XYZ file of C-alpha atoms in Angstrom:
771
model
C -31.942 13.930 -41.759
C -30.874 17.341 -40.515
C -27.714 18.265 -38.666
C -29.890 19.070 -35.659
C -31.268 15.505 -35.600
C -27.794 13.964 -35.536
C -26.660 16.434 -32.874
C -29.574 15.411 -30.639
C -29.006 11.747 -31.496
C -25.356 12.025 -30.405
C -26.435 13.768 -27.211
C -28.996 11.081 -26.263
C -26.533 8.315 -27.108
C -24.000 10.030 -24.833
C -26.338 9.685 -21.864
C -25.907 5.894 -22.066
C -22.163 5.766 -21.251
C -22.706 8.499 -18.644
C -25.285 6.286 -16.971
C -22.944 3.307 -17.321
C -20.155 5.230 -15.563
C -22.459 5.947 -12.644
C -23.534 2.316 -12.640
C -19.894 1.204 -12.642
C -18.920 3.517 -9.787
C -22.064 2.508 -7.869
C -21.087 -1.142 -8.291
C -17.442 -0.591 -7.345
C -18.510 1.264 -4.205
C -19.993 -2.052 -3.023
C -16.489 -3.533 -2.750
C -16.152 -5.859 0.234
C -14.879 -4.406 3.493
C -11.114 -4.847 3.489
C -9.630 -1.664 4.950
C -7.487 -2.105 8.041
C -8.111 1.214 9.813
C -11.899 0.914 9.596
C -11.940 -1.452 12.558
C -10.114 1.027 14.754
C -12.805 3.565 13.906
C -15.515 1.064 14.848
C -13.806 0.241 18.148
C -13.314 3.882 19.125
C -16.828 4.768 17.946
C -18.171 2.040 20.233
C -16.233 3.492 23.190
C -17.450 7.046 22.523
C -21.055 5.932 22.061
C -21.135 3.763 25.180
C -19.225 6.110 27.481
C -20.259 9.481 26.071
C -16.703 10.848 26.088
C -14.059 11.464 23.445
C -10.687 10.159 24.697
C -7.960 12.789 24.749
C -5.207 10.250 25.527
C -4.438 6.794 24.220
C -6.653 4.086 25.704
C -6.223 1.437 23.030
C -2.674 0.200 23.472
C -0.538 -1.330 26.173
C 2.609 0.347 24.862
C 1.775 4.067 24.678
C -1.195 4.233 27.047
C -1.753 7.778 28.282
C 0.026 9.408 25.330
C -1.854 12.545 24.144
C -4.061 11.679 21.171
C -5.821 14.225 19.002
C -8.656 12.146 17.577
C -9.839 14.389 14.749
C -12.057 11.645 13.279
C -14.299 11.005 16.277
C -17.544 11.942 14.512
C -16.829 9.546 11.639
C -16.118 6.841 14.226
C -19.465 7.410 15.926
C -21.238 7.337 12.547
C -19.672 4.063 11.332
C -20.093 2.299 14.680
C -23.790 3.125 14.905
C -24.385 2.158 11.288
C -22.497 -1.091 11.907
C -24.586 -1.776 15.001
C -27.861 -1.071 13.226
C -27.264 -2.589 9.770
C -24.024 -4.550 9.943
C -21.356 -4.619 7.214
C -23.875 -3.963 4.440
C -24.941 -0.771 6.186
C -21.395 0.581 6.110
C -21.066 -0.351 2.447
C -24.313 1.469 1.663
C -23.014 4.529 3.533
C -20.028 4.535 1.200
C -22.293 4.103 -1.836
C -24.359 7.132 -0.806
C -21.316 9.365 -0.249
C -19.665 8.277 -3.498
C -22.864 8.744 -5.516
C -23.439 12.229 -4.072
C -19.845 13.231 -4.848
C -20.025 11.921 -8.414
C -23.370 13.660 -8.969
C -21.939 16.993 -7.808
C -18.958 16.485 -10.120
C -21.320 15.820 -13.025
C -23.279 19.000 -12.290
C -20.073 21.018 -11.935
C -18.576 19.838 -15.202
C -21.586 19.135 -17.385
C -21.401 20.732 -20.798
C -23.702 19.577 -23.580
C -21.262 20.618 -26.264
C -18.298 18.841 -24.624
C -20.156 15.651 -23.731
C -17.598 13.247 -25.218
C -14.754 14.707 -23.201
C -16.938 14.812 -20.101
C -17.667 11.094 -20.433
C -14.018 10.140 -20.803
C -12.690 12.357 -18.012
C -15.479 11.401 -15.599
C -14.622 7.750 -16.244
C -10.958 8.401 -15.393
C -12.010 10.190 -12.204
C -14.266 7.294 -11.244
C -11.433 4.801 -11.697
C -8.995 6.823 -9.587
C -11.701 7.532 -7.016
C -12.484 3.806 -6.722
C -9.024 3.204 -5.246
C -10.249 5.006 -2.113
C -13.478 3.012 -1.755
C -12.299 1.832 1.634
C -14.998 3.152 4.002
C -12.638 5.667 5.526
C -13.196 9.329 6.384
C -11.527 10.211 3.067
C -14.868 9.664 1.313
C -16.364 12.441 3.437
C -13.450 14.771 2.700
C -13.871 14.203 -1.037
C -17.579 14.956 -0.713
C -17.053 18.091 1.376
C -14.393 19.418 -1.003
C -16.707 18.855 -3.981
C -19.568 20.465 -2.082
C -17.391 23.513 -1.322
C -16.538 23.888 -4.997
C -20.181 23.459 -5.999
C -21.370 26.140 -3.573
C -18.637 28.658 -4.403
C -18.870 28.060 -8.160
C -22.629 28.335 -8.537
C -23.828 30.273 -5.496
C -21.104 32.708 -4.452
C -23.627 35.503 -5.088
C -26.026 34.120 -2.427
C -26.087 35.487 1.119
C -26.596 32.064 2.709
C -23.244 30.738 1.420
C -21.153 31.636 4.527
C -23.610 29.953 6.892
C -23.834 26.743 4.828
C -20.068 26.469 4.570
C -19.694 27.227 8.282
C -21.926 24.256 9.152
C -20.150 22.066 6.606
C -16.745 23.021 7.999
C -17.743 22.169 11.575
C -18.850 18.703 10.455
C -15.751 18.218 8.298
C -13.425 19.300 11.121
C -14.708 16.482 13.330
C -14.829 13.820 10.610
C -11.401 13.882 8.955
C -8.023 15.515 9.269
C -8.175 16.796 5.699
C -10.705 19.411 6.829
C -8.053 22.087 6.221
C -8.808 21.743 2.506
C -11.974 23.770 3.096
C -10.222 26.965 4.229
C -7.399 26.236 1.777
C -9.785 26.180 -1.167
C -11.320 29.500 -0.114
C -7.818 30.927 0.395
C -6.828 29.857 -3.130
C -9.844 31.769 -4.425
C -8.824 34.865 -2.459
C -5.199 34.716 -3.631
C -6.309 34.271 -7.231
C -8.669 37.224 -6.986
C -5.976 39.394 -5.408
C -3.623 38.495 -8.273
C -6.278 39.391 -10.846
C -6.739 42.787 -9.268
C -3.165 43.703 -8.342
C -0.665 41.623 -10.330
C 0.464 42.117 -13.899
C -0.887 38.950 -15.517
C -0.464 37.868 -19.168
C -3.171 37.552 -21.823
C -6.715 37.610 -20.392
C -5.842 36.075 -17.008
C -6.839 39.205 -15.102
C -10.454 39.055 -16.334
C -11.000 35.296 -16.586
C -13.138 34.196 -13.616
C -12.971 37.606 -11.946
C -15.431 38.218 -9.103
C -17.514 41.308 -8.562
C -16.771 43.293 -5.409
C -19.726 41.891 -3.473
C -18.640 38.301 -4.223
C -15.039 39.097 -3.277
C -16.122 40.518 0.108
C -18.410 37.532 0.734
C -15.507 35.201 -0.026
C -13.334 37.028 2.535
C -16.079 36.744 5.145
C -16.536 33.067 4.335
C -12.829 32.466 4.810
C -12.912 33.959 8.307
C -15.940 31.831 9.221
C -14.560 28.509 7.953
C -11.222 29.121 9.672
C -13.087 29.829 12.913
C -15.144 26.657 12.374
C -11.944 24.598 12.486
C -11.667 25.432 16.208
C -15.043 23.855 16.979
C -13.721 20.452 17.974
C -12.973 18.667 21.282
C -9.343 19.858 21.186
C -10.030 23.465 20.017
C -6.670 25.043 19.026
C -4.746 21.760 19.125
C -7.394 20.066 17.000
C -7.408 22.874 14.438
C -3.635 22.986 14.101
C -2.981 19.251 14.438
C -3.370 18.107 10.790
C -1.033 20.856 9.596
C 1.471 20.015 12.330
C 1.425 16.381 11.238
C 1.750 17.389 7.585
C 4.797 19.590 8.236
C 6.417 16.939 10.455
C 6.558 14.349 7.683
C 10.182 15.142 6.926
C 13.139 13.905 8.969
C 12.685 10.766 11.034
C 9.013 10.478 10.044
C 10.070 9.559 6.507
C 10.234 5.992 7.754
C 6.448 5.760 7.486
C 6.611 6.567 3.765
C 9.121 3.770 3.237
C 7.074 1.036 4.887
C 3.403 1.983 4.528
C 2.160 1.380 1.003
C -0.478 4.104 0.805
C 2.088 6.698 1.913
C 4.531 5.875 -0.867
C 4.854 8.142 -3.888
C 2.651 7.196 -6.854
C 5.235 8.295 -9.426
C 8.954 7.642 -9.683
C 11.429 7.777 -12.538
C 11.184 4.024 -13.100
C 7.359 3.867 -13.340
C 6.332 7.053 -15.149
C 5.603 5.133 -18.339
C 4.569 1.873 -16.662
C 1.042 0.564 -17.118
C 0.034 0.111 -13.490
C -2.646 1.098 -10.979
C -1.711 4.769 -11.474
C -2.321 4.832 -15.248
C -5.640 6.716 -14.914
C -3.984 9.200 -12.559
C -1.168 9.817 -15.048
C -3.684 10.346 -17.856
C -5.484 12.973 -15.793
C -2.204 14.805 -15.184
C -1.441 14.779 -18.908
C -4.916 15.796 -20.107
C -5.292 18.591 -17.557
C -1.855 19.921 -18.434
C -2.718 19.912 -22.148
C -5.944 21.840 -21.513
C -3.961 24.510 -19.673
C -1.677 24.838 -22.688
C -4.600 25.057 -25.111
C -6.387 27.566 -22.892
C -3.292 29.565 -21.988
C -4.751 32.901 -23.187
C -7.950 32.749 -21.143
C -6.638 30.772 -18.228
C -8.418 31.013 -14.856
C -5.634 31.638 -12.329
C -7.682 30.099 -9.492
C -7.986 26.838 -11.478
C -4.229 26.814 -12.060
C -3.431 27.347 -8.365
C -6.008 24.745 -7.340
C -4.483 22.236 -9.789
C -0.917 22.891 -8.637
C -1.746 22.498 -4.944
C -3.469 19.155 -5.426
C -0.899 17.889 -7.913
C 1.882 18.468 -5.368
C -0.293 16.935 -2.649
C -0.955 13.818 -4.728
C 2.691 13.354 -5.686
C 3.570 13.079 -1.988
C 1.548 9.913 -1.305
C -0.561 7.432 -3.268
C -3.479 7.864 -0.876
C -3.942 11.462 -2.109
C -4.431 10.817 -5.827
C -8.239 10.809 -5.593
C -8.114 14.448 -4.483
C -6.055 15.345 -7.531
C -8.476 13.429 -9.769
C -11.257 15.693 -8.524
C -9.131 18.813 -9.120
C -8.023 17.627 -12.579
C -11.623 16.976 -13.644
C -12.714 20.448 -12.607
C -9.857 22.277 -14.341
C -10.260 20.176 -17.501
C -13.954 20.968 -17.751
C -13.297 24.636 -16.877
C -10.618 24.969 -19.565
C -12.803 23.221 -22.131
C -15.381 26.003 -21.818
C -13.158 28.270 -23.876
C -11.427 25.665 -26.090
C -12.829 25.113 -29.557
C -12.942 21.577 -31.031
C -10.855 22.989 -33.899
C -8.003 23.444 -31.431
C -8.100 19.770 -30.498
C -9.308 17.702 -33.474
C -6.584 17.565 -36.154
C -9.018 16.914 -39.037
C -12.199 18.573 -40.327
C -15.611 17.142 -41.178
C -17.187 18.222 -44.467
C -20.617 18.206 -42.823
C -21.605 18.567 -39.195
C -23.840 15.510 -39.376
C -20.724 13.372 -39.954
C -19.139 14.876 -36.867
C -22.230 14.130 -34.744
C -22.531 10.622 -36.187
C -18.858 9.896 -35.495
C -19.299 11.187 -31.958
C -22.313 8.897 -31.429
C -20.425 5.870 -32.737
C -17.471 6.584 -30.447
C -19.811 6.886 -27.464
C -21.468 3.577 -28.332
C -18.094 1.852 -28.682
C -17.030 3.262 -25.325
C -20.293 2.003 -23.815
C -19.699 -1.509 -25.168
C -16.148 -1.524 -23.827
C -17.396 -0.259 -20.458
C -20.047 -2.968 -20.204
C -17.477 -5.649 -21.005
C -15.223 -4.214 -18.300
C -18.073 -4.349 -15.778
C -18.888 -7.912 -16.789
C -15.305 -8.912 -16.051
C -15.426 -7.233 -12.645
C -18.537 -9.191 -11.639
C -16.468 -12.366 -11.841
C -13.952 -11.144 -9.250
C -14.025 -13.282 -6.149
C -12.549 -16.260 -4.357
C -13.643 -19.552 -2.887
C -15.056 -19.822 0.632
C -13.814 -23.222 1.809
C -16.005 -23.150 4.923
C -19.233 -22.731 2.964
C -18.063 -24.526 -0.190
C -19.159 -21.623 -2.361
C -17.625 -18.723 -4.207
C -17.561 -15.345 -2.483
C -17.799 -12.211 -4.567
C -15.341 -9.373 -3.944
C -18.388 -7.142 -3.635
C -20.383 -7.034 -0.414
C -19.630 -8.429 3.023
C -16.305 -8.589 4.860
C -13.155 -9.823 3.177
C -11.842 -13.217 4.221
C -8.385 -12.491 2.837
C -7.448 -9.252 4.598
C -8.047 -9.885 8.285
C -7.223 -12.633 10.784
C -10.981 -13.268 11.032
C -10.858 -16.763 12.472
C -8.169 -15.881 14.993
C -10.308 -13.035 16.340
C -13.389 -15.273 16.352
C -11.386 -17.566 18.641
C -10.199 -14.763 20.929
C -13.623 -13.114 21.166
C -15.553 -16.364 21.620
C -13.405 -17.384 24.580
C -13.105 -13.881 26.060
C -9.319 -14.036 26.130
C -7.892 -10.877 27.658
C -4.538 -9.224 28.059
C -1.850 -7.099 26.469
C -1.045 -8.502 23.034
C 1.978 -8.246 20.802
C 0.817 -7.848 17.211
C 1.926 -6.689 13.788
C 1.140 -3.215 12.439
C -1.608 -4.462 10.108
C -3.504 -6.351 12.817
C -3.708 -3.596 15.425
C -6.814 -1.854 14.112
C -8.675 -5.136 13.585
C -7.846 -6.255 17.135
C -9.213 -2.961 18.464
C -12.400 -3.218 16.421
C -13.102 -6.799 17.457
C -11.576 -7.253 20.927
C -11.078 -3.864 22.666
C -11.165 -3.335 25.664
C -10.488 -7.000 26.523
C -7.285 -6.873 24.470
C -4.876 -3.939 24.384
C -2.657 -3.802 21.302
C 1.069 -3.253 20.976
C 0.757 -1.123 17.826
C -1.915 0.047 15.373
C -2.203 2.412 12.419
C -2.046 5.714 14.330
C 1.478 6.508 13.194
C 1.300 10.119 14.382
C 0.587 8.942 17.951
C 3.229 6.215 18.125
C 5.934 8.272 16.420
C 8.894 7.323 14.262
C 11.135 6.014 17.045
C 8.523 3.549 18.273
C 7.867 2.427 14.698
C 11.581 1.803 14.164
C 11.592 -0.304 17.323
C 8.570 -2.201 16.027
C 10.382 -2.995 12.752
C 13.277 -4.509 14.706
C 10.820 -6.622 16.642
C 8.606 -7.752 13.776
C 10.850 -7.796 10.726
C 14.104 -8.802 12.416
C 12.839 -10.821 15.386
C 15.316 -9.104 17.725
C 15.202 -11.567 20.667
C 16.695 -9.332 23.402
C 14.392 -6.490 22.387
C 11.380 -8.838 22.351
C 12.289 -10.024 25.845
C 12.490 -6.445 27.103
C 9.189 -5.237 25.641
C 7.357 -8.338 26.903
C 8.492 -7.517 30.428
C 8.099 -3.751 30.088
C 4.521 -3.836 28.780
C 3.467 -7.088 30.500
C 2.677 -8.752 27.187
C 0.574 -11.860 27.837
C -0.495 -12.786 24.307
C 0.698 -12.601 20.729
C -1.278 -12.537 17.493
C 1.013 -13.204 14.542
C -0.937 -12.371 11.402
C -0.190 -14.449 8.285
C -3.176 -13.512 6.108
C -1.591 -10.561 4.269
C 2.059 -11.599 4.267
C 4.153 -14.366 5.840
C 5.168 -14.024 9.468
C 8.898 -13.169 9.608
C 10.694 -16.422 10.410
C 12.823 -15.099 13.296
C 9.847 -13.558 15.083
C 7.794 -16.710 14.606
C 10.660 -18.889 15.825
C 11.183 -16.733 18.897
C 7.644 -17.185 20.187
C 7.313 -20.816 19.108
C 10.546 -22.030 20.688
C 10.349 -19.937 23.868
C 9.475 -21.986 26.942
C 7.104 -19.277 28.210
C 4.881 -19.228 25.125
C 2.286 -21.763 23.963
C 0.389 -21.995 20.661
C -3.369 -22.002 21.316
C -4.607 -21.226 17.813
C -3.226 -21.991 14.364
C -4.770 -21.572 10.929
C -4.106 -19.894 7.619
C -4.826 -16.427 8.985
C -2.684 -16.310 12.124
C -0.867 -17.974 14.980
C -2.044 -17.059 18.475
C 0.233 -17.747 21.436
C -0.342 -17.177 25.137
C 2.314 -16.567 27.739
C 2.511 -18.875 30.720
C 1.002 -16.582 33.325
C -1.719 -17.524 35.844
C -4.515 -15.697 34.016
C -3.803 -17.691 30.839
C -3.354 -21.154 32.341
C -6.981 -22.216 31.850
C -6.828 -21.322 28.165
C -3.440 -23.038 27.734
C -4.693 -26.248 29.357
C -7.726 -26.239 27.103
C -6.391 -25.064 23.745
C -2.628 -25.825 23.600
C -1.635 -27.156 20.148
C 1.309 -29.427 19.310
C 2.121 -28.351 15.766
C 4.484 -31.291 15.244
C 1.326 -33.440 15.137
C -0.570 -31.072 12.859
C -2.836 -32.735 10.311
C -4.335 -30.783 7.397
C -8.047 -30.433 6.955
C -9.240 -32.743 4.200
C -11.751 -30.984 1.972
C -14.603 -32.610 0.097
C -13.410 -32.316 -3.511
C -16.815 -33.394 -4.793
C -18.342 -30.273 -3.240
C -15.668 -28.083 -4.803
C -16.168 -29.804 -8.134
C -14.705 -27.981 -11.110
C -14.799 -24.547 -9.478
C -11.562 -22.628 -10.118
C -10.096 -22.208 -6.648
C -6.927 -20.907 -5.033
C -5.888 -23.114 -2.091
C -4.496 -20.133 -0.191
C -5.490 -21.502 3.261
C -3.361 -24.611 2.737
C -0.507 -22.578 1.302
C -0.489 -20.092 4.188
C -0.561 -22.888 6.764
C 2.183 -24.779 4.928
C 4.329 -21.646 4.704
C 4.046 -21.004 8.444
C 4.817 -24.632 9.297
C 7.852 -24.644 7.013
C 9.111 -21.439 8.646
C 8.996 -23.299 11.968
C 11.030 -26.162 10.524
C 8.025 -28.497 10.662
C 8.560 -29.859 7.188
C 6.410 -32.985 7.408
C 3.224 -31.126 8.450
C 4.071 -28.464 5.865
C 4.379 -31.100 3.112
C 1.082 -32.628 4.200
C -0.649 -29.237 3.811
C 1.096 -28.677 0.489
C -0.048 -32.020 -0.886
C -3.632 -31.193 0.059
C -3.255 -27.899 -1.802
C -2.057 -29.773 -4.903
C -5.150 -31.991 -4.741
C -7.393 -28.910 -4.592
C -5.635 -26.903 -7.339
C -2.879 -28.772 -9.228
C -1.875 -25.600 -11.067
C -1.150 -23.468 -7.980
C 2.479 -22.524 -8.604
C 3.330 -21.141 -5.161
C 2.800 -24.473 -3.439
C 5.291 -26.200 -5.735
C 7.839 -23.528 -4.919
C 7.358 -24.185 -1.205
C 7.641 -27.952 -1.690
C 10.800 -27.419 -3.717
C 12.230 -25.378 -0.854
C 11.555 -28.201 1.613
C 13.171 -30.824 -0.637
C 16.144 -28.532 -1.196
C 16.623 -28.228 2.572
C 16.794 -32.010 2.664
C 19.393 -31.854 -0.128
C 17.051 -33.867 -2.327
C 17.850 -31.548 -5.230
C 16.389 -33.765 -7.951
C 12.971 -33.725 -6.292
C 13.375 -30.017 -5.546
C 14.136 -29.365 -9.211
C 10.927 -31.093 -10.325
C 8.838 -28.854 -8.061
C 10.723 -25.635 -8.797
C 10.303 -26.337 -12.506
C 6.529 -26.694 -12.153
C 6.415 -23.514 -10.047
C 8.326 -21.631 -12.751
C 6.030 -22.924 -15.498
C 2.958 -21.843 -13.512
C 4.373 -18.507 -12.322
C 7.009 -17.373 -14.853
C 6.773 -13.725 -13.724
C 7.369 -14.517 -10.056
C 10.935 -13.368 -9.382
C 11.285 -15.366 -6.173
C 10.239 -18.558 -7.964
C 12.688 -17.889 -10.798
C 15.490 -17.384 -8.268
C 14.719 -20.673 -6.542
C 14.703 -22.492 -9.881
C 18.094 -21.031 -10.826
C 19.518 -21.844 -7.396
C 18.399 -25.447 -7.766
C 20.445 -25.696 -10.984
C 23.385 -24.362 -8.956
C 22.844 -26.897 -6.170
C 22.808 -29.653 -8.793
C 26.146 -28.253 -9.994
C 24.591 -27.642 -13.395
C 26.282 -24.259 -13.718
C 25.404 -23.751 -17.381
C 21.716 -24.211 -16.545
C 22.036 -21.846 -13.574
C 23.753 -19.193 -15.728
C 20.994 -19.444 -18.311
C 18.294 -18.994 -15.643
C 20.030 -16.025 -13.990
C 20.407 -14.378 -17.390
C 16.661 -14.772 -17.939
C 16.018 -13.150 -14.560
C 18.275 -10.235 -15.481
C 16.503 -9.835 -18.840
C 13.166 -9.518 -17.026
C 14.406 -7.580 -13.979
C 17.569 -5.766 -15.140
C 17.991 -3.879 -11.858
C 17.818 -6.912 -9.565
C 21.210 -6.931 -7.762
C 20.705 -10.389 -6.257
C 20.547 -11.961 -9.705
C 23.881 -10.372 -10.603
C 25.522 -11.507 -7.352
C 24.340 -15.081 -7.816
C 25.323 -15.069 -11.481
C 28.809 -13.918 -10.446
C 28.941 -16.738 -7.885
C 27.931 -19.230 -10.575
C 30.615 -17.964 -12.973
C 33.107 -18.278 -10.104
C 32.049 -21.865 -9.532
C 32.712 -22.501 -13.231
C 36.091 -20.759 -12.832
C 35.195 -18.131 -15.438
C 36.889 -15.387 -13.473
C 36.763 -12.577 -16.051
C 32.984 -12.872 -16.214
C 32.875 -13.235 -12.421
C 34.557 -9.886 -11.774
C 32.599 -8.156 -14.542
C 29.206 -9.283 -13.197
C 30.261 -8.737 -9.581
C 31.118 -5.113 -10.381
C 27.665 -4.612 -11.930
C 26.030 -6.140 -8.860
C 28.051 -3.851 -6.607
C 26.951 -0.778 -8.575
C 23.315 -1.807 -8.178
C 23.646 -2.496 -4.445
C 26.759 -0.694 -3.207
C 26.267 -1.556 0.494
C 26.032 -5.356 0.096
C 29.226 -6.722 1.617
C 28.167 -10.305 2.346
C 27.445 -11.306 -1.257
C 30.769 -9.883 -2.456
C 32.643 -11.814 0.241
C 30.648 -14.926 -0.626
C 31.831 -14.784 -4.241
C 35.391 -14.137 -3.073
C 35.211 -17.174 -0.761
C 34.245 -19.442 -3.677
C 37.299 -18.277 -5.636
C 39.549 -18.519 -2.552
C 38.524 -22.123 -1.921
C 39.422 -22.925 -5.537
C 42.972 -21.747 -4.836
C 42.896 -18.706 -7.135
C 43.906 -16.292 -4.377
C 44.863 -13.328 -6.601
C 41.366 -13.205 -8.114
C 39.853 -13.733 -4.676
C 41.851 -10.732 -3.410
C 40.403 -8.587 -6.218
C 36.890 -9.653 -5.298
C 37.465 -8.981 -1.597
C 38.927 -5.542 -2.389
C 35.631 -4.589 -4.044
C 33.959 -5.048 -0.638
C 36.012 -2.174 0.801
C 33.784 0.250 -1.136
C 30.757 -0.883 0.877
C 32.210 0.693 4.071
C 30.703 -2.227 6.011
C 32.382 -4.977 8.080
C 35.747 -3.487 7.167
C 37.586 -5.554 9.765
C 36.349 -8.783 8.183
C 37.148 -7.509 4.675
C 40.741 -6.623 5.606
C 41.074 -10.020 7.257
C 40.016 -11.867 4.109
C 42.292 -9.741 1.921
C 45.130 -10.537 4.319
C 44.392 -14.258 4.142
C 44.469 -14.036 0.343
C 47.888 -12.318 0.420
C 49.128 -14.903 2.934
C 48.011 -17.738 0.638
C 49.874 -16.043 -2.239
C 52.993 -15.895 -0.055
C 53.076 -12.103 0.270
C 53.631 -11.874 4.042
C 54.279 -8.126 4.058
C 50.936 -7.196 2.507
C 49.207 -9.864 4.565
C 50.512 -8.313 7.795
C 49.412 -4.832 6.643
C 45.868 -6.075 6.094
C 45.830 -8.003 9.377
C 46.929 -4.876 11.273
C 44.080 -2.887 9.674
C 41.680 -5.649 10.631
C 42.804 -5.848 14.281
C 42.381 -2.071 14.659
C 38.700 -2.535 13.848
C 38.134 -5.943 15.495
C 40.655 -6.086 18.364
C 39.126 -9.293 19.782
C 39.514 -11.409 16.627
C 41.486 -14.433 17.911
C 42.492 -15.627 14.452
C 44.091 -12.295 13.583
C 45.784 -12.094 16.973
C 47.388 -15.440 16.212
C 48.482 -14.260 12.771
C 50.072 -11.185 14.324
C 51.549 -13.091 17.255
C 49.502 -11.191 19.816
C 49.035 -13.036 23.093
C 45.942 -12.663 25.289
C 46.474 -11.063 28.703
């Protein structure tokens, strides 16, 4: 057979994995609805549709009502609400499928090269995998489409007169759909800068001629830039709306950095400790590497516009994980552009004696990739979880997630038309708006730019720390009459939960695995309280029909979440009852054994706790929290050798975990191995230099053993933390006093009293009498 036959054979074989990639992306785009912000968009879209106005001030919250709000996504909100009304959740999923498919098709057209088909297949697959991380039915999917559409028009049709008008219309739509609309003018500006550099700058190699426009195209690009910039002002807020996304972008420094520390999608995708890690950003890292290599290989005929485009989106993606899909698009385009002028000889380190062998090898590689891809898809089809209400397995594709929202809690609130101003966590705000607005006004939601950094810091004190005085003040200030404490995504912070549960003015009216709902004793809530009040001390778990579950592999997460919340409230008997039901449903569920071990440890039944912690460790050996509890149980049993061995295993697996070092130091101290104590304590201090309490805790163990000189050395290490210095000086003074060194003891006591002048114990030591 001729070389031409094998070339065509390789080409036709290559269409199979290309089709499989589109099939994979099409399937992944059907992922169940699980995004938090989507529900805010639905709620606002409902308001705009029903009232015919776009709110210019906050109307959703009870805490910042009336605050100016530039809603640059109003058109997307109207679209998703009306689709949701007409076709339900599946309609919104299909909208995402359409937008994703259109974007991928444009990418294929932009990068398709018959002679570089193998590379096209691989890179398009990487793009699809990175892109799939943003399959969240958010306005991002429109921005990715519009950006691709821009590139398609300007790459293939810059010579056409209709280009400015088409991009003008596109920019108007984009401006009112998503805040990333500034990428449109930015992309055109990159093209203009690149062209100016080609014409006026002294560039190396063939950079000045690579991708150069003719004069007519250059003038049309300038005109297009003016039009798309002007289009940004066609929005309900005009100038403010056009400038707003850039103002937000440039305000992300300073106090607004707090959002990047606490919101996962705003955190950086790459850091020094995960560059080489195999994680969810592996495909992204491969695209960075491959695109960089193609620039090196194509350095002589490099297109300066591609380089600028790549740099802008690389920097943008490195700022926040949510932006990596935009870089994936940019990387794909520059890779395929660079490959146009790269010969296979520059890439493949070996040579084929005959071309037919090269084509045959290429076909085999494509078939192997296809097989691997199909196996990957087969594995994805099995993703899902058990629906305990319907006694059937729910796929992770299609429908609304049962593990991301407090669905049942909102069903309760909506069904009974409960109204009021509600305290809620950050993750629940958007869902409350989508399901219960305007009956319920939220305390906080995902609009970080509207609430601001100071409000968010206050929220963290309320939610994470359970600051009781602050909770009291905001309840009065904002007339909070209800609280939804979401437990579906992460446990409710114990102090916050305890505050509401123990407060005489608050009553539990709903409790399940997804949330706790409490109502304040005010006249408008009394009917609901009389009807739905729950005494959690009498809580009994739901008993499931195990015969219906059969041999289905299930995760008893509802029982675990309920048990965790009950244990946080100190209701250990109801918590144990839930835990035991979970064990019946799935005996191998490690988390539940860890929780049971915690309850037995609280009761000082360490032998029973050990049994459960051991099972938890066997089932979840890579769970750091479980490993810590297991090691601590050895310590509580006074089996210090066993505890040391377990802490050493933790340090082997997580070498930068400071808590493991502190607890190991405490264990060595309990064994009176003081050299090792100070050595490990110093390492712990280097890893967490501001932790004063753990250092003092180790020092206290040594002090109680009567080895005051070593205790003094441990206490002295705490001075470096620059925290609680009065207490540190006090403990050092007590150590000197115990050693009989009264002079040094008095020096330390004087330093302590200067910082804590009301410390009665130190006053007594210094002979200071109260007035």
